[in-house]
Coordinates of C-alpha atoms and ligand atoms in Angstrom, one line a residue:
M2 CA -125.4 -20.0 -0.9
S3 CA -124.3 -21.6 -4.3
G4 CA -121.0 -22.9 -5.0
S5 CA -119.2 -20.4 -7.1
T6 CA -117.5 -18.4 -4.3
W7 CA -114.7 -17.5 -6.4
P8 CA -114.4 -13.6 -7.1
A9 CA -113.5 -13.0 -10.9
S10 CA -110.0 -11.9 -10.0
S11 CA -109.0 -14.3 -7.7
P12 CA -105.4 -15.8 -8.5
V13 CA -106.2 -19.4 -8.6
R14 CA -103.5 -21.3 -10.5
H15 CA -103.4 -25.0 -12.1
G16 CA -106.8 -24.9 -12.9
T17 CA -109.6 -27.8 -12.3
E18 CA -106.6 -30.1 -11.9
W19 CA -105.2 -28.1 -9.1
W20 CA -104.8 -30.6 -6.6
R21 CA -102.5 -32.4 -8.6
E22 CA -100.0 -29.9 -9.1
G23 CA -100.8 -27.3 -6.3
I24 CA -99.8 -27.6 -2.7
V25 CA -102.0 -28.2 0.5
Y26 CA -101.3 -26.8 3.9
Q27 CA -102.7 -28.4 7.0
V28 CA -104.2 -25.9 9.4
Y29 CA -105.0 -27.3 13.1
P30 CA -107.5 -24.8 14.0
R31 CA -107.0 -24.6 17.6
S32 CA -103.3 -24.1 17.1
Y33 CA -103.6 -21.2 14.4
G34 CA -104.8 -17.7 15.9
D35 CA -106.9 -17.2 18.8
T36 CA -108.9 -13.8 18.5
D37 CA -111.0 -14.2 21.6
G38 CA -108.5 -14.6 24.1
N39 CA -109.4 -18.2 25.5
G40 CA -106.0 -20.0 24.6
V41 CA -108.0 -21.7 21.6
G42 CA -107.4 -21.0 18.0
D43 CA -110.3 -20.2 16.2
L44 CA -111.7 -19.4 12.6
P45 CA -111.2 -15.9 12.5
G46 CA -107.8 -16.3 13.9
I47 CA -107.3 -18.6 10.8
I48 CA -108.7 -15.3 8.5
E49 CA -106.1 -13.3 10.1
H50 CA -103.2 -15.3 9.0
L51 CA -104.4 -16.1 5.4
D52 CA -101.9 -13.8 3.9
H53 CA -99.1 -15.8 5.5
L54 CA -100.4 -18.7 2.9
G55 CA -101.5 -16.7 -0.4
V56 CA -99.5 -15.7 -3.0
D57 CA -98.0 -12.9 -0.9
G58 CA -96.8 -15.1 1.3
L59 CA -95.9 -19.1 1.5
G60 CA -97.9 -19.1 -2.0
I61 CA -99.7 -22.6 -1.3
D62 CA -102.8 -23.7 -3.1
G63 CA -105.4 -25.2 -0.6
V64 CA -105.8 -25.2 3.1
W65 CA -106.9 -28.2 4.9
L66 CA -108.6 -27.6 8.1
S67 CA -108.5 -30.4 10.7
P68 CA -112.4 -30.6 12.2
I69 CA -114.1 -27.4 12.9
Y70 CA -117.7 -28.7 13.6
P71 CA -119.1 -29.1 17.4
S72 CA -117.5 -31.5 19.4
P73 CA -117.2 -32.5 23.1
G74 CA -113.3 -32.6 22.2
L75 CA -112.5 -35.9 23.7
D76 CA -110.3 -36.5 20.4
V77 CA -109.6 -33.0 19.9
G78 CA -112.4 -32.2 17.2
Y79 CA -112.4 -35.7 15.6
D80 CA -115.4 -36.5 17.9
V81 CA -118.2 -34.6 15.8
S82 CA -121.4 -34.0 17.4
D83 CA -122.6 -32.2 14.6
H84 CA -121.3 -32.8 11.1
S85 CA -123.2 -29.9 9.4
A86 CA -122.4 -27.0 12.0
V87 CA -119.4 -24.9 13.2
D88 CA -118.2 -25.4 16.8
P89 CA -118.9 -22.2 18.9
L90 CA -115.4 -22.6 20.4
L91 CA -114.1 -21.9 16.8
G92 CA -116.4 -19.4 15.7
T93 CA -119.8 -19.2 13.6
M94 CA -121.0 -20.3 10.2
D95 CA -120.7 -16.5 9.2
D96 CA -117.5 -16.8 10.1
F97 CA -116.8 -20.2 8.2
D98 CA -118.2 -18.5 5.0
R99 CA -116.4 -15.4 5.6
L100 CA -113.4 -17.8 5.6
V101 CA -114.0 -19.3 2.3
R102 CA -114.5 -16.0 0.8
E103 CA -111.2 -14.4 2.0
A104 CA -109.4 -17.7 1.2
H105 CA -110.6 -17.7 -2.1
A106 CA -110.1 -14.1 -2.9
R107 CA -106.4 -15.1 -2.1
G108 CA -106.4 -18.1 -4.6
L109 CA -106.7 -20.7 -1.7
R110 CA -108.9 -23.4 -1.9
V111 CA -110.6 -24.8 1.4
I112 CA -110.6 -28.2 2.0
L113 CA -112.7 -29.7 5.4
D114 CA -112.0 -32.8 7.4
L115 CA -114.7 -35.3 7.0
V116 CA -114.8 -37.6 10.3
M117 CA -117.5 -40.3 8.8
N118 CA -116.4 -43.4 10.1
H119 CA -117.7 -42.7 13.5
T120 CA -119.4 -39.6 15.4
S121 CA -119.2 -38.6 19.0
D122 CA -121.5 -40.0 21.4
Q123 CA -123.1 -37.0 21.9
H124 CA -124.5 -36.8 18.2
A125 CA -128.2 -36.5 18.1
W126 CA -128.1 -39.8 16.0
F127 CA -126.3 -41.7 18.7
K128 CA -128.1 -40.2 21.6
A129 CA -131.3 -41.7 19.8
S130 CA -129.8 -45.2 18.4
R131 CA -128.6 -46.0 22.4
A132 CA -131.8 -45.3 23.7
S133 CA -133.9 -47.6 21.8
R134 CA -133.9 -50.5 19.1
E135 CA -136.8 -48.8 17.6
G136 CA -137.0 -45.3 15.4
P137 CA -135.3 -44.2 12.8
F138 CA -131.7 -44.0 14.2
A139 CA -131.8 -47.1 15.6
D140 CA -130.0 -48.9 13.3
F141 CA -127.2 -45.9 12.3
Y142 CA -124.5 -47.3 14.5
V143 CA -123.3 -50.9 14.5
W144 CA -124.9 -52.7 17.1
R145 CA -124.7 -56.6 18.0
D146 CA -126.1 -59.0 20.5
P147 CA -123.8 -60.2 22.8
A148 CA -121.8 -63.5 22.0
G149 CA -123.1 -64.9 25.2
R150 CA -122.5 -64.3 29.0
D151 CA -119.3 -64.9 30.9
A152 CA -119.4 -67.2 34.3
D153 CA -120.5 -63.9 36.1
G154 CA -123.5 -63.4 33.9
R155 CA -121.5 -60.3 32.0
P156 CA -122.2 -60.2 28.5
L157 CA -119.5 -60.9 26.0
P158 CA -118.4 -58.8 23.2
P159 CA -119.6 -60.0 19.9
N160 CA -115.9 -60.7 18.3
N161 CA -112.4 -60.2 19.3
W162 CA -112.0 -56.7 17.5
L163 CA -109.9 -54.0 19.4
S164 CA -110.1 -50.2 19.9
F165 CA -106.9 -48.7 18.3
F166 CA -107.0 -46.8 21.6
G167 CA -106.8 -49.8 24.0
G168 CA -108.9 -52.5 25.0
S169 CA -111.9 -54.1 23.4
A170 CA -113.8 -52.2 20.2
W171 CA -117.1 -53.2 21.9
Q172 CA -119.3 -51.2 24.5
Y173 CA -122.5 -52.9 26.2
E174 CA -125.3 -50.4 26.3
P175 CA -127.7 -51.7 28.9
A176 CA -130.6 -49.9 27.6
R177 CA -130.5 -51.9 24.2
E178 CA -128.8 -54.8 25.9
Q179 CA -126.4 -54.6 22.8
F180 CA -123.0 -53.8 22.5
Y181 CA -121.7 -51.0 20.0
L182 CA -118.2 -50.6 18.1
H183 CA -115.8 -48.5 18.4
T184 CA -112.2 -48.5 17.0
F185 CA -111.3 -45.5 18.5
L186 CA -112.7 -43.9 21.8
V187 CA -115.7 -45.3 23.6
E188 CA -117.3 -42.1 23.2
Q189 CA -116.6 -42.4 19.5
P190 CA -119.4 -45.0 17.7
E191 CA -119.0 -45.8 14.7
V192 CA -121.8 -45.6 12.3
D193 CA -123.1 -48.2 10.1
W194 CA -121.9 -47.5 6.3
R195 CA -124.2 -50.4 5.1
N196 CA -127.4 -48.8 6.3
P197 CA -128.7 -46.9 3.1
A198 CA -129.9 -44.3 5.3
V199 CA -126.8 -43.7 7.0
E200 CA -124.9 -43.3 3.6
A201 CA -127.8 -40.9 2.4
A202 CA -127.5 -39.1 5.4
Q203 CA -123.8 -38.6 5.1
L204 CA -123.7 -37.8 1.5
K205 CA -126.3 -35.2 2.2
M206 CA -123.8 -33.6 4.3
V207 CA -121.3 -33.5 2.0
R208 CA -123.4 -31.8 -0.5
G209 CA -124.6 -28.9 2.2
W210 CA -120.7 -28.3 2.5
L211 CA -120.0 -28.6 -1.2
D212 CA -122.9 -26.0 -1.5
R213 CA -121.0 -23.6 0.9
G214 CA -118.3 -23.4 -1.4
V215 CA -115.6 -25.9 -0.1
D216 CA -113.4 -26.8 -2.7
G217 CA -112.7 -30.5 -1.2
F218 CA -112.4 -33.0 1.6
R219 CA -110.2 -34.8 3.8
L220 CA -111.6 -38.2 4.6
D221 CA -110.5 -39.5 8.0
V222 CA -109.7 -43.3 8.2
F223 CA -111.5 -43.6 5.3
N224 CA -110.7 -47.3 4.7
I225 CA -112.4 -49.0 7.6
F226 CA -115.7 -47.1 6.6
L227 CA -117.0 -50.8 5.7
K228 CA -116.5 -53.7 8.0
H229 CA -117.3 -57.1 6.9
P230 CA -120.9 -57.5 7.0
D231 CA -121.0 -60.9 9.6
L232 CA -118.5 -59.0 11.7
P233 CA -116.2 -62.3 12.1
S234 CA -113.5 -62.0 14.7
N235 CA -110.2 -61.3 12.8
P236 CA -107.4 -64.1 12.9
E237 CA -104.6 -63.6 15.2
L238 CA -100.8 -63.7 14.4
A239 CA -99.7 -66.9 15.3
D240 CA -95.9 -66.0 16.0
A241 CA -96.3 -62.5 17.0
P242 CA -92.9 -61.5 18.8
E243 CA -93.1 -61.0 22.7
G244 CA -93.9 -57.5 23.6
T245 CA -96.1 -57.1 20.3
K246 CA -98.8 -54.7 20.9
P247 CA -102.6 -56.4 21.2
W248 CA -103.6 -54.7 18.0
D249 CA -100.7 -55.6 16.2
R250 CA -101.3 -59.5 17.0
Q251 CA -104.6 -59.4 15.1
I252 CA -104.5 -59.4 11.2
H253 CA -107.5 -56.6 10.6
K254 CA -109.0 -58.9 8.1
Y255 CA -112.5 -58.0 9.0
D256 CA -112.4 -54.5 10.5
R257 CA -110.9 -52.4 7.5
D258 CA -110.3 -52.8 3.5
Q259 CA -113.5 -54.4 2.2
P260 CA -113.4 -55.6 -1.3
D261 CA -116.7 -53.4 -2.1
F262 CA -115.4 -50.1 -0.6
P263 CA -114.0 -48.8 -3.8
A264 CA -117.7 -48.7 -4.8
L265 CA -118.4 -46.7 -2.0
I266 CA -116.0 -44.2 -2.6
A267 CA -117.3 -43.8 -6.1
K268 CA -120.5 -42.5 -4.7
F269 CA -118.9 -39.9 -2.9
R270 CA -116.8 -39.0 -5.8
A271 CA -119.8 -38.6 -8.0
I272 CA -121.1 -35.9 -5.7
V273 CA -117.8 -34.2 -5.1
D274 CA -117.4 -34.2 -9.1
E275 CA -120.6 -32.4 -9.8
Q276 CA -118.7 -29.2 -9.9
P277 CA -115.0 -29.4 -11.5
G278 CA -112.0 -28.9 -9.3
R279 CA -112.9 -30.4 -6.1
M280 CA -110.5 -32.5 -4.4
S281 CA -110.7 -35.5 -2.0
V282 CA -107.9 -37.0 -0.2
G283 CA -108.3 -40.3 1.8
E284 CA -106.6 -41.1 5.0
L285 CA -105.4 -44.7 4.9
F286 CA -105.6 -46.0 8.5
Y287 CA -102.8 -48.3 8.7
G288 CA -101.7 -49.9 5.5
G289 CA -98.8 -49.4 3.1
P290 CA -98.2 -47.8 -0.5
E291 CA -99.7 -50.8 -1.8
T292 CA -103.4 -50.2 -0.3
S293 CA -102.7 -46.5 -0.9
A294 CA -102.3 -46.8 -4.7
S295 CA -105.1 -49.2 -5.0
L296 CA -107.5 -46.7 -3.8
S297 CA -106.4 -43.7 -5.7
N298 CA -108.0 -42.8 -8.4
A299 CA -108.0 -40.3 -11.1
N300 CA -110.0 -38.1 -8.9
H301 CA -109.0 -39.0 -5.6
L302 CA -106.1 -39.2 -3.8
V303 CA -104.9 -41.4 -0.8
F304 CA -102.2 -40.7 1.9
D305 CA -99.1 -42.9 1.7
W306 CA -97.0 -43.1 4.9
E307 CA -93.9 -44.2 3.7
L308 CA -92.2 -40.8 3.9
V309 CA -93.8 -40.6 7.8
R310 CA -92.2 -43.7 8.7
A311 CA -88.6 -43.6 7.1
P312 CA -85.5 -42.4 9.0
W313 CA -83.2 -40.0 7.4
S314 CA -80.9 -42.0 5.4
A315 CA -80.0 -42.2 1.6
A316 CA -80.6 -45.9 1.5
E317 CA -83.6 -45.8 3.0
Y318 CA -85.3 -42.9 0.5
R319 CA -83.4 -44.8 -2.2
G320 CA -85.7 -47.9 -1.3
L321 CA -88.7 -45.7 -0.8
L322 CA -88.6 -44.4 -4.0
D323 CA -88.2 -47.2 -6.0
R324 CA -91.2 -48.9 -4.0
R325 CA -93.2 -45.8 -4.7
Q326 CA -92.5 -45.9 -8.4
A327 CA -92.9 -49.7 -8.8
I328 CA -96.3 -49.4 -6.8
F329 CA -97.8 -46.1 -8.3
G330 CA -96.1 -46.1 -11.9
D331 CA -96.2 -43.4 -13.9
D332 CA -100.2 -43.4 -13.6
I333 CA -101.4 -42.8 -9.9
W334 CA -101.0 -39.8 -8.5
P335 CA -99.3 -40.0 -5.1
T336 CA -99.3 -37.6 -2.3
V337 CA -96.2 -36.3 0.0
V338 CA -96.5 -36.3 3.1
L339 CA -93.8 -35.6 6.0
S340 CA -95.9 -34.5 9.1
N341 CA -99.5 -34.1 10.5
H342 CA -101.3 -33.8 13.9
D343 CA -100.9 -37.6 14.4
Q344 CA -97.2 -37.5 14.0
S345 CA -93.7 -36.2 15.6
R346 CA -92.9 -33.3 13.9
H347 CA -90.1 -34.4 11.1
A348 CA -87.8 -31.7 12.3
T349 CA -87.7 -33.6 15.6
R350 CA -88.2 -36.9 13.8
L351 CA -85.8 -36.8 10.8
A352 CA -83.0 -35.2 12.8
A353 CA -83.4 -37.6 15.9
S354 CA -83.0 -40.8 13.6
A355 CA -80.0 -39.7 12.3
G356 CA -78.3 -38.2 15.3
I357 CA -78.3 -34.6 13.8
A358 CA -78.6 -31.6 16.0
D359 CA -79.2 -29.2 13.3
T360 CA -83.1 -29.6 12.9
D361 CA -83.4 -26.6 10.7
A362 CA -80.8 -27.9 8.1
V363 CA -82.6 -31.2 8.2
A364 CA -86.0 -29.4 7.9
R365 CA -84.5 -27.6 4.5
A366 CA -83.1 -30.8 3.2
A367 CA -86.3 -32.4 3.6
A368 CA -88.5 -29.9 2.2
T369 CA -86.4 -29.6 -0.8
I370 CA -86.9 -33.3 -1.2
A371 CA -90.5 -33.1 -0.4
F372 CA -91.6 -30.3 -2.8
T373 CA -89.4 -31.9 -5.7
L374 CA -91.2 -35.4 -5.5
R375 CA -93.9 -36.9 -8.0
G376 CA -97.0 -36.2 -5.8
T377 CA -99.0 -33.4 -3.9
P378 CA -97.2 -32.0 -1.2
F379 CA -99.2 -31.6 2.1
L380 CA -97.7 -29.4 4.8
Y381 CA -98.3 -29.3 7.9
Y382 CA -98.7 -25.9 10.2
G383 CA -95.6 -24.9 11.6
E384 CA -93.1 -27.0 9.6
E385 CA -92.2 -23.8 7.2
I386 CA -90.4 -22.3 10.0
G387 CA -88.6 -25.8 11.5
L388 CA -91.3 -26.1 14.4
R389 CA -90.1 -29.2 16.3
D390 CA -92.2 -31.2 18.8
V391 CA -92.7 -29.5 22.5
E392 CA -92.3 -31.3 25.5
V393 CA -95.9 -31.5 27.3
P394 CA -95.5 -32.9 30.7
F395 CA -98.0 -35.6 32.3
D396 CA -100.1 -33.3 34.1
E397 CA -100.6 -31.0 30.9
I398 CA -101.7 -33.7 28.3
I399 CA -104.7 -33.4 26.7
D400 CA -104.6 -36.4 23.8
P401 CA -106.8 -38.8 25.5
P402 CA -105.1 -42.1 24.5
A403 CA -101.8 -40.5 25.8
R404 CA -103.3 -40.3 29.3
R405 CA -104.3 -44.1 29.5
V406 CA -100.7 -45.2 28.3
E407 CA -100.1 -49.0 30.1
K408 CA -98.0 -51.7 29.3
D409 CA -100.2 -53.3 26.5
F410 CA -100.9 -49.5 25.2
V411 CA -98.0 -47.5 23.8
W412 CA -98.9 -43.9 22.7
W413 CA -96.9 -40.9 21.7
N414 CA -98.6 -37.8 22.7
R415 CA -99.8 -36.0 20.1
D416 CA -100.0 -32.7 22.0
G417 CA -96.3 -32.4 20.9
C418 CA -97.2 -31.6 17.2
R419 CA -100.0 -29.6 18.3
S420 CA -98.9 -27.0 19.9
P421 CA -99.9 -23.3 18.6
M422 CA -97.9 -21.5 15.9
P423 CA -95.5 -18.8 17.1
W424 CA -96.1 -15.8 15.3
D425 CA -93.8 -13.2 16.9
G426 CA -91.7 -12.9 19.9
A427 CA -94.0 -11.1 22.3
P428 CA -96.0 -13.0 24.8
G429 CA -98.5 -14.8 23.7
H430 CA -96.8 -15.3 20.5
G431 CA -99.4 -13.2 18.4
F432 CA -101.4 -16.8 18.9
T433 CA -103.4 -15.7 22.1
T434 CA -103.5 -13.0 24.8
G435 CA -105.0 -15.7 26.8
R436 CA -103.2 -19.1 28.0
P437 CA -102.5 -21.3 25.2
W438 CA -104.3 -24.4 25.5
I439 CA -101.0 -26.1 24.8
R440 CA -97.6 -24.6 25.7
F441 CA -95.2 -23.4 23.2
G442 CA -91.9 -24.7 22.4
D443 CA -88.9 -23.1 24.8
D444 CA -87.7 -21.8 21.3
A445 CA -90.8 -19.5 20.4
D446 CA -89.1 -16.1 21.4
T447 CA -86.5 -16.7 18.4
R448 CA -88.6 -19.6 16.5
N449 CA -91.4 -17.8 15.0
V450 CA -92.9 -16.2 11.9
A451 CA -92.0 -12.6 12.6
A452 CA -88.2 -13.5 13.2
Q453 CA -88.0 -15.7 10.1
A454 CA -89.8 -13.6 7.8
P455 CA -86.9 -10.9 6.9
D456 CA -84.0 -13.8 6.9
P457 CA -83.9 -15.3 3.5
D458 CA -81.7 -18.2 4.9
S459 CA -84.3 -19.1 7.8
V460 CA -86.3 -22.2 7.2
L461 CA -89.1 -20.2 6.2
G462 CA -87.0 -18.4 3.6
A463 CA -86.2 -21.8 2.3
Y464 CA -90.1 -23.0 2.0
K465 CA -90.9 -19.4 0.1
R466 CA -88.1 -20.2 -2.6
L467 CA -88.7 -23.9 -2.8
I468 CA -92.6 -23.4 -3.2
A469 CA -91.9 -20.5 -5.8
L470 CA -89.5 -22.9 -7.6
R471 CA -92.0 -25.5 -8.0
H472 CA -94.8 -23.7 -9.0
G473 CA -92.6 -22.2 -11.9
R474 CA -91.4 -25.6 -13.5
A475 CA -94.0 -27.9 -15.1
S476 CA -91.4 -31.2 -14.6
L477 CA -91.6 -30.6 -10.8
R478 CA -95.3 -30.2 -10.5
R479 CA -96.4 -32.6 -12.8
G480 CA -93.3 -34.6 -14.5
L481 CA -92.6 -38.4 -14.3
L482 CA -89.7 -39.4 -11.6
R483 CA -86.8 -41.5 -12.8
R484 CA -84.6 -42.6 -9.7
L485 CA -80.7 -42.4 -10.7
D486 CA -77.9 -44.6 -9.0
L487 CA -75.3 -41.7 -8.6
P488 CA -72.1 -42.8 -6.6
G489 CA -72.4 -42.1 -3.0
D490 CA -73.8 -44.1 -0.1
D491 CA -75.5 -40.7 1.2
V492 CA -76.7 -39.7 -2.0
L493 CA -80.0 -39.3 -3.5
A494 CA -80.8 -38.5 -7.0
Y495 CA -83.6 -38.3 -9.3
V496 CA -85.0 -36.8 -12.6
R497 CA -88.1 -35.1 -13.3
E498 CA -89.1 -34.9 -16.6
S499 CA -92.3 -33.4 -18.4
D500 CA -92.8 -32.1 -22.1
G501 CA -89.3 -32.2 -22.7
E502 CA -88.2 -29.8 -19.2
L503 CA -85.6 -31.9 -17.2
T504 CA -85.0 -31.0 -13.8
L505 CA -82.5 -33.0 -11.6
V506 CA -82.3 -33.4 -7.9
V507 CA -79.4 -34.5 -6.1
A508 CA -79.4 -34.6 -2.2
D509 CA -76.5 -35.7 0.4
F510 CA -78.0 -36.9 3.9
S511 CA -74.7 -36.7 5.5
E512 CA -73.3 -33.9 7.7
R513 CA -70.3 -33.9 5.6
G514 CA -70.5 -33.1 2.6
T515 CA -69.6 -34.9 -0.5
T516 CA -68.8 -34.7 -4.4
V517 CA -71.1 -36.3 -6.9
D518 CA -70.4 -37.1 -10.2
L519 CA -73.1 -36.3 -12.5
A520 CA -72.5 -38.4 -15.2
G521 CA -74.6 -40.7 -14.5
A522 CA -77.5 -38.2 -14.7
G523 CA -77.6 -38.2 -18.6
A524 CA -77.4 -35.2 -20.9
G525 CA -76.2 -32.1 -19.2
P526 CA -74.7 -29.6 -18.5
W527 CA -76.8 -28.9 -15.7
R528 CA -77.2 -25.9 -13.8
A529 CA -78.0 -25.2 -10.3
I530 CA -81.3 -23.1 -10.1
G531 CA -82.5 -23.8 -6.2
G532 CA -82.3 -26.3 -3.3
S533 CA -82.0 -26.4 0.1
H534 CA -79.3 -23.4 0.6
R535 CA -79.8 -20.1 -0.7
G536 CA -77.0 -19.8 -3.4
P537 CA -76.9 -23.7 -4.0
S538 CA -73.6 -25.4 -4.8
A539 CA -73.1 -25.5 -8.7
P540 CA -71.7 -28.5 -10.9
D541 CA -67.9 -27.6 -12.3
A542 CA -67.1 -27.7 -15.9
G543 CA -65.9 -31.4 -15.8
G544 CA -69.8 -32.1 -14.5
S545 CA -68.8 -32.6 -10.6
L546 CA -70.9 -31.3 -8.1
S547 CA -69.4 -30.7 -4.2
L548 CA -72.6 -30.9 -1.8
R549 CA -72.6 -29.3 1.6
G550 CA -73.5 -31.3 4.3
L551 CA -77.3 -31.8 4.3
E552 CA -77.7 -29.9 1.2
V553 CA -79.9 -30.7 -1.9
V554 CA -79.6 -29.1 -5.3
V555 CA -81.9 -28.6 -8.0
L556 CA -80.6 -28.5 -11.3
A557 CA -82.0 -27.5 -14.8
Q558 CA -80.7 -28.5 -18.2
D559 CA -78.9 -25.9 -19.9
Ligands
NOJ605 C1 -107.6 -40.5 12.8 C2 -107.6 -38.7 13.0 O1 -106.2 -38.3 12.1 C3 -106.7 -38.8 14.4 O2 -106.4 -37.6 14.8 C4 -107.9 -39.3 15.2 O3 -107.6 -39.7 16.6 C5 -108.8 -40.7 14.6 N1 -108.9 -40.6 13.3 C6 -109.8 -41.0 15.4 O4 -110.8 -40.1 15.3

């Protein structure tokens, strides 16, 4: 199959730089649509729902699929046993090719999730590697001799590195009398990117997917691909407060963010750049906006987690936008992320952070900000209907680290944000005819796509309006951002500007409502063109704007 799988008539927007001006939507394949009744979503189930995403639905531009490859499922797909195939649980390669064709026919790009830092221990490379110190795969993983033996003769790990999922990062393999490295589960051994044969094998796999017509990639934990070549122990924080988790007591100097990493990403990008319009985004594993900006470049995005961490507070958002501006400046293009498969859903998280009961009102307000910030918005399936975290009882937990929680290892159960998409109010919610792999939320009878679709005041109605607004205004898609200091503790305001087009955004983070004097916004008069509410509040002739509680208004210059 060649790389050009776009039908001539497809409604593609924004040219080869679509990933800057467009909107990406993350699908968690196991939770989107189940066509074979086994309770787990699959690729045909995603195809069935592409109209929800295309120009006649939400109108997003790219679909990022969380891993679709064969996997024992211990990290729910992020433990890959064959990166060049499709997990039979999710479908076949024919299903995947059809998905690409059907997505392209609707103007949607397809972005795959590449997990290139580690594999499953069931991957053929690792099975061969762990069996012997000889052979072509012997050095495909990070193997090291023991540092010595303890008093009982047990082998000691090579250094003090820790697994993010608890315990040492080293696992002893008697067959080789060596340890292998795993930053995540024991069953997720780390490949050795410093071995040229590994690099060649990974890049070959990447090219294979590009040749199938894939439009881009999300790179899992990409900033830890390279470790310091000598694997020294990490320094320990001298003054870590009581109760600090072991992982956070270390300064991760040698197990991530190595100085030669940008050169490796450049090699990856060179392959992606062989055809125009292919995007990539790196998942920053731990790190702030400085690291995100430093690893971004003209063709490569890097997730920034500040919006995921910030509580619902105008003061916090003002600080966040100022930092973003100082660090990314006007040239580096950031991302805008509120939720994903590793985080509490933002309707739940943000509302709880401010003690607000109306999660829908917060969802609409947060979305208005997300769609009007500078950067590429990444949506997470279900946020368009205001989906909330689902309480999953302990005996139903799937997320592996959540099952091994102990004093030193505190973990949030990620099943809560991975529950299936409720499409309608019928049993199985249009997701499955079987028993869903994770339970639905208690509100799925009423909080579902079919219930919200006809209601213009629903969260879904707001998302459709806001996405159309962003697509229709160049300043929102690609403009510079200047934060404004308009009066009011609960007020956030900023202007976007591109080629003389100005767009003003004014938000009230409180539930009370507030009146904002727009004099400080510069040249007016301003006209309300959209926002969190249908029928946005409009400024009066004197330039005074009375906002309802949790209202965000988008204004254009008249
Ligand atoms: C990052 C992924 O987002 C997360 O879901 C996964 O558990 C880790 N990588 C380890 O594979």
